[in-house]
Tab-separated table of C-alpha atoms in Angstrom:
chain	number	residue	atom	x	y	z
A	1	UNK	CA	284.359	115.671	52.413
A	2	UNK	CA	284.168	112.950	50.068
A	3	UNK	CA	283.936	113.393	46.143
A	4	UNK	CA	280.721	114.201	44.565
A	5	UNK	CA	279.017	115.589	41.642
A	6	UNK	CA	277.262	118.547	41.315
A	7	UNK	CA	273.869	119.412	38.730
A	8	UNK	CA	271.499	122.131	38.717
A	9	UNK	CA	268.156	121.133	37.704
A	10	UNK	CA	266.181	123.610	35.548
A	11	UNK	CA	263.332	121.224	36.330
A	12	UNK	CA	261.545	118.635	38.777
A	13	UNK	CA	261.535	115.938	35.479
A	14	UNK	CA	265.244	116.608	34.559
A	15	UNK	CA	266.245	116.316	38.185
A	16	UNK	CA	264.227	113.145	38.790
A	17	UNK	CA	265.661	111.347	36.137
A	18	UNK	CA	268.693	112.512	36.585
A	19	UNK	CA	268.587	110.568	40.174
A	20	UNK	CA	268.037	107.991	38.661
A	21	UNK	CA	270.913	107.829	37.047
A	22	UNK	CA	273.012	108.227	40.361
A	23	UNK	CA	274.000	105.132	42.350
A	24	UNK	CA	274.054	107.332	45.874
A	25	UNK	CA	272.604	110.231	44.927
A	26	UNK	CA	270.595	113.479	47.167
A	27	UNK	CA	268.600	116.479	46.281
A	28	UNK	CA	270.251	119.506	47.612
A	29	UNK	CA	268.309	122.774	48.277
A	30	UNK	CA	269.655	125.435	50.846
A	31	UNK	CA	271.941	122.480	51.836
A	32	UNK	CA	272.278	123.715	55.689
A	33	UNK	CA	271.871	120.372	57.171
A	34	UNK	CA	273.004	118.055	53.877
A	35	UNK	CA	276.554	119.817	53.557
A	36	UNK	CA	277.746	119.690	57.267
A	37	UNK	CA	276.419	116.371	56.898
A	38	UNK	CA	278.954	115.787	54.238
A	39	UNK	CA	281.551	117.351	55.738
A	40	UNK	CA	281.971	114.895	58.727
A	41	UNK	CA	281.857	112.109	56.336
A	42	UNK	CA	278.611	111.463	57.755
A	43	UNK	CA	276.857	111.036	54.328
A	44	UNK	CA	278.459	110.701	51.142
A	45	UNK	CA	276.742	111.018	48.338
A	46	UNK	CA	277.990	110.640	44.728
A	47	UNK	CA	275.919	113.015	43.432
A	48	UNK	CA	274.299	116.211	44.000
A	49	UNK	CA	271.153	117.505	41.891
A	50	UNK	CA	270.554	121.097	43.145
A	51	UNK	CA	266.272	122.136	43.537
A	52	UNK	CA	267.312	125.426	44.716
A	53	UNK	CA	266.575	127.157	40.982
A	54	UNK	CA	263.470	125.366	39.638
A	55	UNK	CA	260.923	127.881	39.554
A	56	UNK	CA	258.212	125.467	39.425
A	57	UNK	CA	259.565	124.303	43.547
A	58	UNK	CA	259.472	128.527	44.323
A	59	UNK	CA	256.773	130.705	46.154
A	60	UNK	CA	253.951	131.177	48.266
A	61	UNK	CA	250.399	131.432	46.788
A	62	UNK	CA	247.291	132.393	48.641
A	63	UNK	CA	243.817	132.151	47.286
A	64	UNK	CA	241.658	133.281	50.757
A	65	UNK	CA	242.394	130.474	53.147
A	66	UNK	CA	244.224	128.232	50.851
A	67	UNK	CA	247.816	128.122	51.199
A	68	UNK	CA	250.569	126.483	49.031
A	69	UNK	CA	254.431	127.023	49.543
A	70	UNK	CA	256.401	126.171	46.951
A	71	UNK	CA	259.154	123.475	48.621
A	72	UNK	CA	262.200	125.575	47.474
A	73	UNK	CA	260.623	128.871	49.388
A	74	UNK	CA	263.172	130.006	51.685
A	75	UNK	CA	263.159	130.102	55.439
A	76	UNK	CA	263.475	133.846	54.916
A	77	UNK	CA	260.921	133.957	52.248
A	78	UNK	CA	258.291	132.765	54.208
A	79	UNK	CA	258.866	134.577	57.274
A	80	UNK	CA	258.733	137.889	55.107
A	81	UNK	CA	255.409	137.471	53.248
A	82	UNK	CA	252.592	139.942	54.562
A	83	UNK	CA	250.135	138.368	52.905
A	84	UNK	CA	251.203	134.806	54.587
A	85	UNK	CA	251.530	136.556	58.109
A	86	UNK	CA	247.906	137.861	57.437
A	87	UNK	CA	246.177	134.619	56.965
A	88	UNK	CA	248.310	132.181	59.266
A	89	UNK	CA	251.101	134.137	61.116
A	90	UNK	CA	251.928	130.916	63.640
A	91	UNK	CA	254.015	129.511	59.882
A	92	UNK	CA	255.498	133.426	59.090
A	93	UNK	CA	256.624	133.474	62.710
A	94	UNK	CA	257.627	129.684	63.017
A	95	UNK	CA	260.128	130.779	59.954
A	96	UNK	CA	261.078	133.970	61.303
A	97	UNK	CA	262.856	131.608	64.382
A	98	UNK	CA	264.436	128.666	62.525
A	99	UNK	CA	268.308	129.021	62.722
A	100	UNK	CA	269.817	132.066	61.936
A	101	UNK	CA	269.697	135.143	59.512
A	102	UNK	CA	271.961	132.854	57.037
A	103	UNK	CA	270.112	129.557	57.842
A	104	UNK	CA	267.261	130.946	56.882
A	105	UNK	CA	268.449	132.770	53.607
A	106	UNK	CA	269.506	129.516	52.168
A	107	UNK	CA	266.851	126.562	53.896
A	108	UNK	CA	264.380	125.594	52.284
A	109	UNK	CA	260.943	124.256	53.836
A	110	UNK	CA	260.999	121.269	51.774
A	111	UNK	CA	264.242	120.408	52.800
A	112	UNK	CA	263.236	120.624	56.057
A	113	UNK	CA	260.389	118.623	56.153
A	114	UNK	CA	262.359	115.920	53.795
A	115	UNK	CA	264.908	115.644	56.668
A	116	UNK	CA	262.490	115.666	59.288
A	117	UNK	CA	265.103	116.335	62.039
A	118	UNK	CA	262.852	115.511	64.852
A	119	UNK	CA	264.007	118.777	66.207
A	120	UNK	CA	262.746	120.934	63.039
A	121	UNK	CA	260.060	123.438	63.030
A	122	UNK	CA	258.336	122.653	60.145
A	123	UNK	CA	257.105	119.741	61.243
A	124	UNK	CA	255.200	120.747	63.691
A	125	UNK	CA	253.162	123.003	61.857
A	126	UNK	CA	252.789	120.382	58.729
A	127	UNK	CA	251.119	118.020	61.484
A	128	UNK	CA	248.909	120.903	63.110
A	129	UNK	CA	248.315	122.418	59.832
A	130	UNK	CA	246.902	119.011	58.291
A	131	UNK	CA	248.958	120.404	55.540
A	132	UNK	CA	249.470	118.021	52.556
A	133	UNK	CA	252.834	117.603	51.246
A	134	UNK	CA	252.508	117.346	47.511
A	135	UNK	CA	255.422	115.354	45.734
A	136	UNK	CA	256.428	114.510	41.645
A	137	UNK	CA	254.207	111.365	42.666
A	138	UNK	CA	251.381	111.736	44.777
A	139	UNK	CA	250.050	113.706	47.535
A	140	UNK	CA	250.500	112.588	51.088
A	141	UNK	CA	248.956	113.746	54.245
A	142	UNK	CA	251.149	115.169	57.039
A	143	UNK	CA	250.085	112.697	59.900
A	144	UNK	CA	251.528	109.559	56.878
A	145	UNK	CA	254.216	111.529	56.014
A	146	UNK	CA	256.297	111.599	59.236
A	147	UNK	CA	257.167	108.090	60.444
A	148	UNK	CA	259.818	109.182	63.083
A	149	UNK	CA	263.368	110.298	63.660
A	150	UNK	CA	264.784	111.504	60.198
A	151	UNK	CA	262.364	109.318	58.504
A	152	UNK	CA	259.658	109.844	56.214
A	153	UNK	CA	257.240	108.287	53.716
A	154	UNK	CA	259.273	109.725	50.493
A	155	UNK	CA	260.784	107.152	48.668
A	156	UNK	CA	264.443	107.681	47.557
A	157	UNK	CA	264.249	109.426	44.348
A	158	UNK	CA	261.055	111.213	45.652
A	159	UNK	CA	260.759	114.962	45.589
A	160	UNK	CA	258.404	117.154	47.669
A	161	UNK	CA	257.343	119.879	45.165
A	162	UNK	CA	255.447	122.043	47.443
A	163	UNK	CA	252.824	122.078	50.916
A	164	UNK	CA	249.688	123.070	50.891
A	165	UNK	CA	247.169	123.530	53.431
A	166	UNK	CA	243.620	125.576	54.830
A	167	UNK	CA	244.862	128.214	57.359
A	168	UNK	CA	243.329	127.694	60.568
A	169	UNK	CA	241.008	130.377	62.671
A	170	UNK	CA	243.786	130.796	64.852
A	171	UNK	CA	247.444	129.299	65.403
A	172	UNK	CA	250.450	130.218	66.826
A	173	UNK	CA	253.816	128.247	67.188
A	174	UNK	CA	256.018	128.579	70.558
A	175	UNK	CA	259.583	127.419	70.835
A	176	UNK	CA	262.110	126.532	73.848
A	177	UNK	CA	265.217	126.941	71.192
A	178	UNK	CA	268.634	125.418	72.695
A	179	UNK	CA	270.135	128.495	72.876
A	180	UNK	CA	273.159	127.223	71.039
A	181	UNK	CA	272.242	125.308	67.842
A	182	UNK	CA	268.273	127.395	67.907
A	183	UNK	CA	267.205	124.177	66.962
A	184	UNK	CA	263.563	123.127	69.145
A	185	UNK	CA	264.076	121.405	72.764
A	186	UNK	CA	260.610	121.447	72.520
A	187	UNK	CA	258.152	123.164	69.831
A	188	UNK	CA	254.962	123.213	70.249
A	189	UNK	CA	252.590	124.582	66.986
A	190	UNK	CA	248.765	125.020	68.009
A	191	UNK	CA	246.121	125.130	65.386
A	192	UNK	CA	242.216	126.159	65.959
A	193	UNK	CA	239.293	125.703	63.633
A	194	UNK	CA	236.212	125.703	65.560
A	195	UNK	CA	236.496	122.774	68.141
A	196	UNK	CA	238.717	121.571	65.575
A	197	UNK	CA	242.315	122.332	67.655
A	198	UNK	CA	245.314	120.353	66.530
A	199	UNK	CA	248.228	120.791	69.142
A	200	UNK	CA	251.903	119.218	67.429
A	201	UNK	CA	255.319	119.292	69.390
A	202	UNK	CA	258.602	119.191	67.710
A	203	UNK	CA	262.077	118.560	69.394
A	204	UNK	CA	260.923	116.520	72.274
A	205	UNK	CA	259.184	113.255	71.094
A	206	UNK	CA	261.548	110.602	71.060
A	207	UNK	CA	260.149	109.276	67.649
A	208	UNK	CA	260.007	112.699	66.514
A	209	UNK	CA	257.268	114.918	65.664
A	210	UNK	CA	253.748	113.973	67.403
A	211	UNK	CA	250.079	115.006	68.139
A	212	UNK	CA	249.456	115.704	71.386
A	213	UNK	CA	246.038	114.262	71.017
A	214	UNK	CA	244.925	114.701	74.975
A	215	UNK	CA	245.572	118.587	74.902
A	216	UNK	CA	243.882	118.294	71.737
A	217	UNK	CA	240.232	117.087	73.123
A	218	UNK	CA	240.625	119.077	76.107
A	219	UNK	CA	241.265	122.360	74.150
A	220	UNK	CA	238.347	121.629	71.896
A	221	UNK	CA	235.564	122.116	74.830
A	222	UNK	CA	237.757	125.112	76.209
A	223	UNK	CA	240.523	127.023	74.107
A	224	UNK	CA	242.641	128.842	77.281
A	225	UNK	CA	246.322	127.567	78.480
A	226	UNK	CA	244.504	126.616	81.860
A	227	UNK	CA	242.797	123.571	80.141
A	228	UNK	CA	246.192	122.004	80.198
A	229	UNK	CA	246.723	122.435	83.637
A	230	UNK	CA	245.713	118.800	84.742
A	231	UNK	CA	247.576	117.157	81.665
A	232	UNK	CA	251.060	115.661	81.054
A	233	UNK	CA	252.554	114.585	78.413
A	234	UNK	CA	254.192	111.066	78.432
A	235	UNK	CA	257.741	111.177	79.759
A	236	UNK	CA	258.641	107.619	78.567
A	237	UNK	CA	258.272	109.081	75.008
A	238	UNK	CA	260.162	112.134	75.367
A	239	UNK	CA	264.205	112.271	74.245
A	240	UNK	CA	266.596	112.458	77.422
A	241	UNK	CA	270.185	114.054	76.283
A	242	UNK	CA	272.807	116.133	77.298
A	243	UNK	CA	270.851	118.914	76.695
A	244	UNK	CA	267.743	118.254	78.843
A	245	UNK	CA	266.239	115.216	80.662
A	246	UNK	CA	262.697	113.374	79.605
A	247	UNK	CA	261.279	115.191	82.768
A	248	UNK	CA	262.665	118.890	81.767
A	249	UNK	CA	261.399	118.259	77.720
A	250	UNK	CA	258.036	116.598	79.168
A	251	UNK	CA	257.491	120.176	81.532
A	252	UNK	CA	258.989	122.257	78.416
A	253	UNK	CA	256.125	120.807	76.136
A	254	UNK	CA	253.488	121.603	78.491
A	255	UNK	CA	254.624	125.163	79.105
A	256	UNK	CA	255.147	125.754	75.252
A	257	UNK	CA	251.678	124.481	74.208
A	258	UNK	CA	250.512	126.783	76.765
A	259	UNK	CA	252.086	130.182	75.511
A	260	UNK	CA	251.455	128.867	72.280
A	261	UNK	CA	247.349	129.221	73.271
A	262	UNK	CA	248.171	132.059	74.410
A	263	UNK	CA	249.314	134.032	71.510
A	264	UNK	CA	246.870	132.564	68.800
A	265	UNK	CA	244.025	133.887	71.735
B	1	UNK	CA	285.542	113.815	39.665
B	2	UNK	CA	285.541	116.172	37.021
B	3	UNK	CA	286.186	120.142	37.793
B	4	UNK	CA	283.458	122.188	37.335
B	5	UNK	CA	283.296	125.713	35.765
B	6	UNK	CA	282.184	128.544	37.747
B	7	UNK	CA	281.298	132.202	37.235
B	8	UNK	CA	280.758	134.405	39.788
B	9	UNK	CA	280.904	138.405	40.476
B	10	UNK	CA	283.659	139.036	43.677
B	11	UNK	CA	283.334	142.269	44.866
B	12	UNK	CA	282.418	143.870	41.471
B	13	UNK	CA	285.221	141.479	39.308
B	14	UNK	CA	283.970	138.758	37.009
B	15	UNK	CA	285.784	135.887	37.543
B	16	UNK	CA	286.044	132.090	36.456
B	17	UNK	CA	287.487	129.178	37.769
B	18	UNK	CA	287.951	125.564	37.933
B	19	UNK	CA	286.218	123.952	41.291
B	20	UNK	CA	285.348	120.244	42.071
B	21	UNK	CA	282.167	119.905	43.108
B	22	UNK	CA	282.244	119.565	46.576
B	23	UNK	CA	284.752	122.299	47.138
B	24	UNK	CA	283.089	125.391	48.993
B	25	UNK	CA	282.551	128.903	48.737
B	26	UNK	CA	285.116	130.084	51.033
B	27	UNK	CA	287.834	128.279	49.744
B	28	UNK	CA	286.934	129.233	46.613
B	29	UNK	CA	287.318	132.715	47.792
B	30	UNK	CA	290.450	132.273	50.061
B	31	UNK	CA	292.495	129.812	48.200
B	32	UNK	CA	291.749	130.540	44.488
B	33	UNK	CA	290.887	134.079	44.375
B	34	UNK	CA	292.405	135.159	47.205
B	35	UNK	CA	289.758	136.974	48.984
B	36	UNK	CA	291.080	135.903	52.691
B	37	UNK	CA	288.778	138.840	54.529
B	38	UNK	CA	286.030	136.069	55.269
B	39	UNK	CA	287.608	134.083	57.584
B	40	UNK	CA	287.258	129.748	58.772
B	41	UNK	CA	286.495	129.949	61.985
B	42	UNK	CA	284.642	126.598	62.989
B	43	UNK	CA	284.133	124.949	59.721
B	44	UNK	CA	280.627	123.533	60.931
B	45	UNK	CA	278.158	126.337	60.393
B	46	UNK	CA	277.714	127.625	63.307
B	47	UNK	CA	280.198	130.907	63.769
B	48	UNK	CA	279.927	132.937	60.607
B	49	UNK	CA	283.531	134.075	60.705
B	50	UNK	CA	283.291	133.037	56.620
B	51	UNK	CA	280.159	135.593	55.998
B	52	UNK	CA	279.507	137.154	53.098
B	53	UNK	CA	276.674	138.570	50.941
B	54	UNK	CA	275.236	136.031	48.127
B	55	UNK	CA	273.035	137.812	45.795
B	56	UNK	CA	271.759	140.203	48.303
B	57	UNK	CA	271.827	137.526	51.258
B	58	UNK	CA	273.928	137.067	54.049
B	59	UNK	CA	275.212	133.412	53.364
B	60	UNK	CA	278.094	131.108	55.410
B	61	UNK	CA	280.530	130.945	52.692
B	62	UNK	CA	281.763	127.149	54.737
B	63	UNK	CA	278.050	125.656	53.965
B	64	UNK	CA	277.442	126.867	50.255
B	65	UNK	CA	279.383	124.834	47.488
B	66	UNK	CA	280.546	127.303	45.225
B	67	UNK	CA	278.384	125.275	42.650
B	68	UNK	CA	275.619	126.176	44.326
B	69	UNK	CA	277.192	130.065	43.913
B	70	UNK	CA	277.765	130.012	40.403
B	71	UNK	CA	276.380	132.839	38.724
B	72	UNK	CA	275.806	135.021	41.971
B	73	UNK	CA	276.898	137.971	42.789
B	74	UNK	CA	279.452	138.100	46.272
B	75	UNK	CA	280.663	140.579	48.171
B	76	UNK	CA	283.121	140.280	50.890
B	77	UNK	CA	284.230	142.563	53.608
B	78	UNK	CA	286.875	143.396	50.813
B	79	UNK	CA	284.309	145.551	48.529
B	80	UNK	CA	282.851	147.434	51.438
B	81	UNK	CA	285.839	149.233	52.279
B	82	UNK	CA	289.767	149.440	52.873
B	83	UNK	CA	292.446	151.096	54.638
B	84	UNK	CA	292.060	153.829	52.123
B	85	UNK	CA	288.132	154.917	52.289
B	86	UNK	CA	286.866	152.561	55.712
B	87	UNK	CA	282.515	152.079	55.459
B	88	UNK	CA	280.812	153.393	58.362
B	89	UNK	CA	280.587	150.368	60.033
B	90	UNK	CA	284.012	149.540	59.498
B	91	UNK	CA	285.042	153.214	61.047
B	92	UNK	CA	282.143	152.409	64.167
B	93	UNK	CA	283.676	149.246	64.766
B	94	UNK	CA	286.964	150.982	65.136
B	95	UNK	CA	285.474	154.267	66.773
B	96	UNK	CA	283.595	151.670	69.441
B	97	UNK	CA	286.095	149.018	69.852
B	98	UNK	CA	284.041	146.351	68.463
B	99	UNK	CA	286.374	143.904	68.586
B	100	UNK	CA	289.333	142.469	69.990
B	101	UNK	CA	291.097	140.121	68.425
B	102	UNK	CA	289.683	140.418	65.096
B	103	UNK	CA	288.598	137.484	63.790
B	104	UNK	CA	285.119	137.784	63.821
B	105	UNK	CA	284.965	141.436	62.246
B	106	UNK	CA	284.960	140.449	58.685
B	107	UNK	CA	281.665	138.109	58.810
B	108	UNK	CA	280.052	140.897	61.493
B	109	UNK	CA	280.297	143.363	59.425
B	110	UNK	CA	279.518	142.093	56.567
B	111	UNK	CA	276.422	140.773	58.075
B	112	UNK	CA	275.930	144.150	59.381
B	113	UNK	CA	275.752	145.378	56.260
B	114	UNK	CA	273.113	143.637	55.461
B	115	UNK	CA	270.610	143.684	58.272
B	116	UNK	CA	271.251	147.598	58.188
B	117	UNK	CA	269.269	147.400	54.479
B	118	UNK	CA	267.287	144.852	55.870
B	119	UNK	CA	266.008	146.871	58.903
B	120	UNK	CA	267.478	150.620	58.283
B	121	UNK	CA	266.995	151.751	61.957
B	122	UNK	CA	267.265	148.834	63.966
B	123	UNK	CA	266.470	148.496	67.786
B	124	UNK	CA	269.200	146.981	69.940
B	125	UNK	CA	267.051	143.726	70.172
B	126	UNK	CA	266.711	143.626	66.453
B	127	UNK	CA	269.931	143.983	65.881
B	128	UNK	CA	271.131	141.352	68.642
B	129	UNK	CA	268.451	138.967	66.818
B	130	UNK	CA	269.744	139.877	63.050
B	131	UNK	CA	273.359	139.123	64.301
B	132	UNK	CA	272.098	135.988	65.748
B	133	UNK	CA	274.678	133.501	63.279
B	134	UNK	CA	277.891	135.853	63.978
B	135	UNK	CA	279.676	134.664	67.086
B	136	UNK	CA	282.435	136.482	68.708
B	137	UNK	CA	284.281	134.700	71.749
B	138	UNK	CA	285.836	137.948	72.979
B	139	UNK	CA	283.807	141.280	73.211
B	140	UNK	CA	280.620	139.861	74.976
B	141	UNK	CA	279.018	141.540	72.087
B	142	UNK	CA	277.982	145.352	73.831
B	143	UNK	CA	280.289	146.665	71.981
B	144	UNK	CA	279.817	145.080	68.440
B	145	UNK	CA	276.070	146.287	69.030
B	146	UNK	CA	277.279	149.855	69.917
B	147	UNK	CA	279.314	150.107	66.623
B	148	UNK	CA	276.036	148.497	64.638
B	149	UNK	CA	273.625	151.224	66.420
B	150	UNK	CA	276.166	154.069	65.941
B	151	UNK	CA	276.633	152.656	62.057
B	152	UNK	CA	273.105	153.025	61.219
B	153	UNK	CA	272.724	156.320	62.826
B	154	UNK	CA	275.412	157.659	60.969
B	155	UNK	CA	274.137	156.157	57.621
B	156	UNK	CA	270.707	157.570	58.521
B	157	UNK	CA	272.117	160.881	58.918
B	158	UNK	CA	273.803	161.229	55.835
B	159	UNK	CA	270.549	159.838	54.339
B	160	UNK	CA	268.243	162.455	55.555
B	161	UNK	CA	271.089	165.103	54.341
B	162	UNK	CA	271.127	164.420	51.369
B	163	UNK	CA	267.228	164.492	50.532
């Protein structure tokens, strides 16, 4: 690992400015994707401004359907809350699966969405969610937010201070995890409001997270995993690796949205 | 780059130290304080050989900069037990053969620890799930989850005796 700095914000002002003062700098939360980033030389940044302790950045509020998440909430955290799992329990559960036990003790879901791995979880249920992700600056709306692999609309010195969104009727999120890294090979988080469903897939779209927008309008006339059953999603779009093919991911997608209907019901 | 201090609770003992920045938890641990029960075992997160508990938290002691630690409270497989007066899980692991070469043990059962608080009477599949970051490359696992089941029946035994 290459040299750095290291400074604990007590606050979102002090650590702002004190980015600004960096040449190279990053915010570090949990750190689980940042610091083996760092240790294969991957990314090197001269300074590190820790968000893990401002308590502004912590905890979940609910006010009936109205949901905001602090961006320093743990994994852990939010799988835990009751009172989260009672009003939207596709998120608690979505939590419950990221990683591992110690993943998800030190992750944050800011620092999640900020990285925007296309192979995240969060993701997905920002975009289903029509969460908004709130920031020191402004407020941004999940669908502008993402804008493809590892890249988003925050600017560098840019902090996400929390998410907030309505909790659906009904959602539920269903994973195909690689059963090594747990990370999605596909994800698929499926959101109901009425007609209003919003169907998003993680860990399969080659420009990372997406809407799939014709499961969407077919879903909105009939909410049951057999309205997919003509459907496909694009294979062109989908990623093709070592650990699965366009075809496989495009097939995984279709059979995750479906158990995903299934358990919201 | 300048050293950094650090405070942090090991196992009960105050101690402070001189880290850079960038240097991590486990070497911290190993190299300073010499607390060598965690263990390195892949150095890239994914194997949990360097467990320990952060503040109540199972963490991987390779992907937390011990500037991120400072001012927590650790404990290592060191301040659950030793040769002298072995934890239950310790004494299951030994009673089930829960291991085989050893490496692993340390982080398992110091992850143990903690998901038998977390979940007091786990189910096999719970406990297979809560041990999901430990990875052991010889048992094939029955056995670790035999000496987990048998550890928090035991603990739950001499819970219920003493009310």
């Amino acid at each position: 690992m290459y040299e750095t700095s290291y400074h604990r914000a007590e606050s979102v002002e002090e650590a702002a400015k004190k980015m600004g003062t960096a040449e190279g700098g990053k915010y570090v939360a949990g750190g689980q994707t940042l610091i083996p980033t760092m240790k294969q030389r991957l990314a090197s940044p001269d300074a590190l401004i820790d968000l893990r302790h401002i308590p502004d950045m912590k905890g979940i509020s609910i006010n009936g359907k109205d949901v905001r998440i602090g961006a320093a909430t743990t994994h852990a955290e939010v799988a835990s809350s009751a009172d989260l799992d009672a009003v939207c329990p596709g998120i608690a559960s979505l939590a419950g699966h990221i990683g591992d036990p110690h993943v998800r003790h030190m992750g944050t879901i800011g620092g999640s969405i900020a990285n925007n791995d296309p192979a995240a979880d969060y993701p997905a249920a920002m975009l289903a969610l029509g969460a908004a992700i709130h920031t020191n600056k402004r407020e941004i709306a999940a669908g502008d937010f993402f804008a493809g692999m590892f890249e988003t609309a925050l600017e560098e010195d840019e902090i996400i201070t929390a998410v907030s969104f309505t909790a659906p009727e009904k959602c539920a999120y269903s994973k195909f995890p690689n059963p090594a890294s747990r990370y999605a090979m596909a994800g698929v988080f499926v959101a109901r409001t009425g007609d209003d469903v919003r169907v998003a897939v993680t860990g399969a779209g080659m420009d990372g997270v997406f809407r799939w927008e014709e499961a969407e309008s077919a879903l909105g006339s009939n909410f049951a995993a057999s309205a997919l059953e003509g459907l496909a999603v694009n294979e062109g779009e989908m990623l093709s690796d070592i650990h699965g093919s366009a075809e496989y991911r495009a097939n995984l997608v279709k059979v995750m949205a479906m158990r995903a209907i299934a358990e919201a019901g | 780059m300048s050293k950094m201090q650090i405070n942090i609770t090991v196992n009960g003992k105050k101690q402070e130290l001189l880290a850079e920045p960038r240097e991590l938890l486990i070497h911290v641990l190993r190299e300073r304080l010499g607390v060598t029960g965690p263990h390195v075992g892949c150095d890239t997160s994914h194997c949990g050989a360097c467990t320990v508990d952060m503040d109540g938290k199972s963490v991987k002691a390779c992907t937390v900069f011990a500037a991120q630690a400072n001012g927590a409270d650790i404990t290592t497989i060191e301040g659950l037990g030793g040769p002298d007066g072995l934890h239950v899980l310790q004494q299951m692991f030994k009673e089930h053969h829960g291991l085989q070469c050893g490496f692993c043990t340390p982080g398992m059962i110091t992850r143990a620890y903690r998901l038998l608080q977390e979940i007091p009477n786990p189910s096999e599949e719970e406990v297979r799930f809560g041990m999901a970051g430990n990875l052991c490359r010889c048992t094939g696992y029955q056995n670790i989850v035999k000496a987990i089941l048998a550890a928090a029946a035991e603990l739950n035994a001499a819970k219920e005796a003493a009310q």
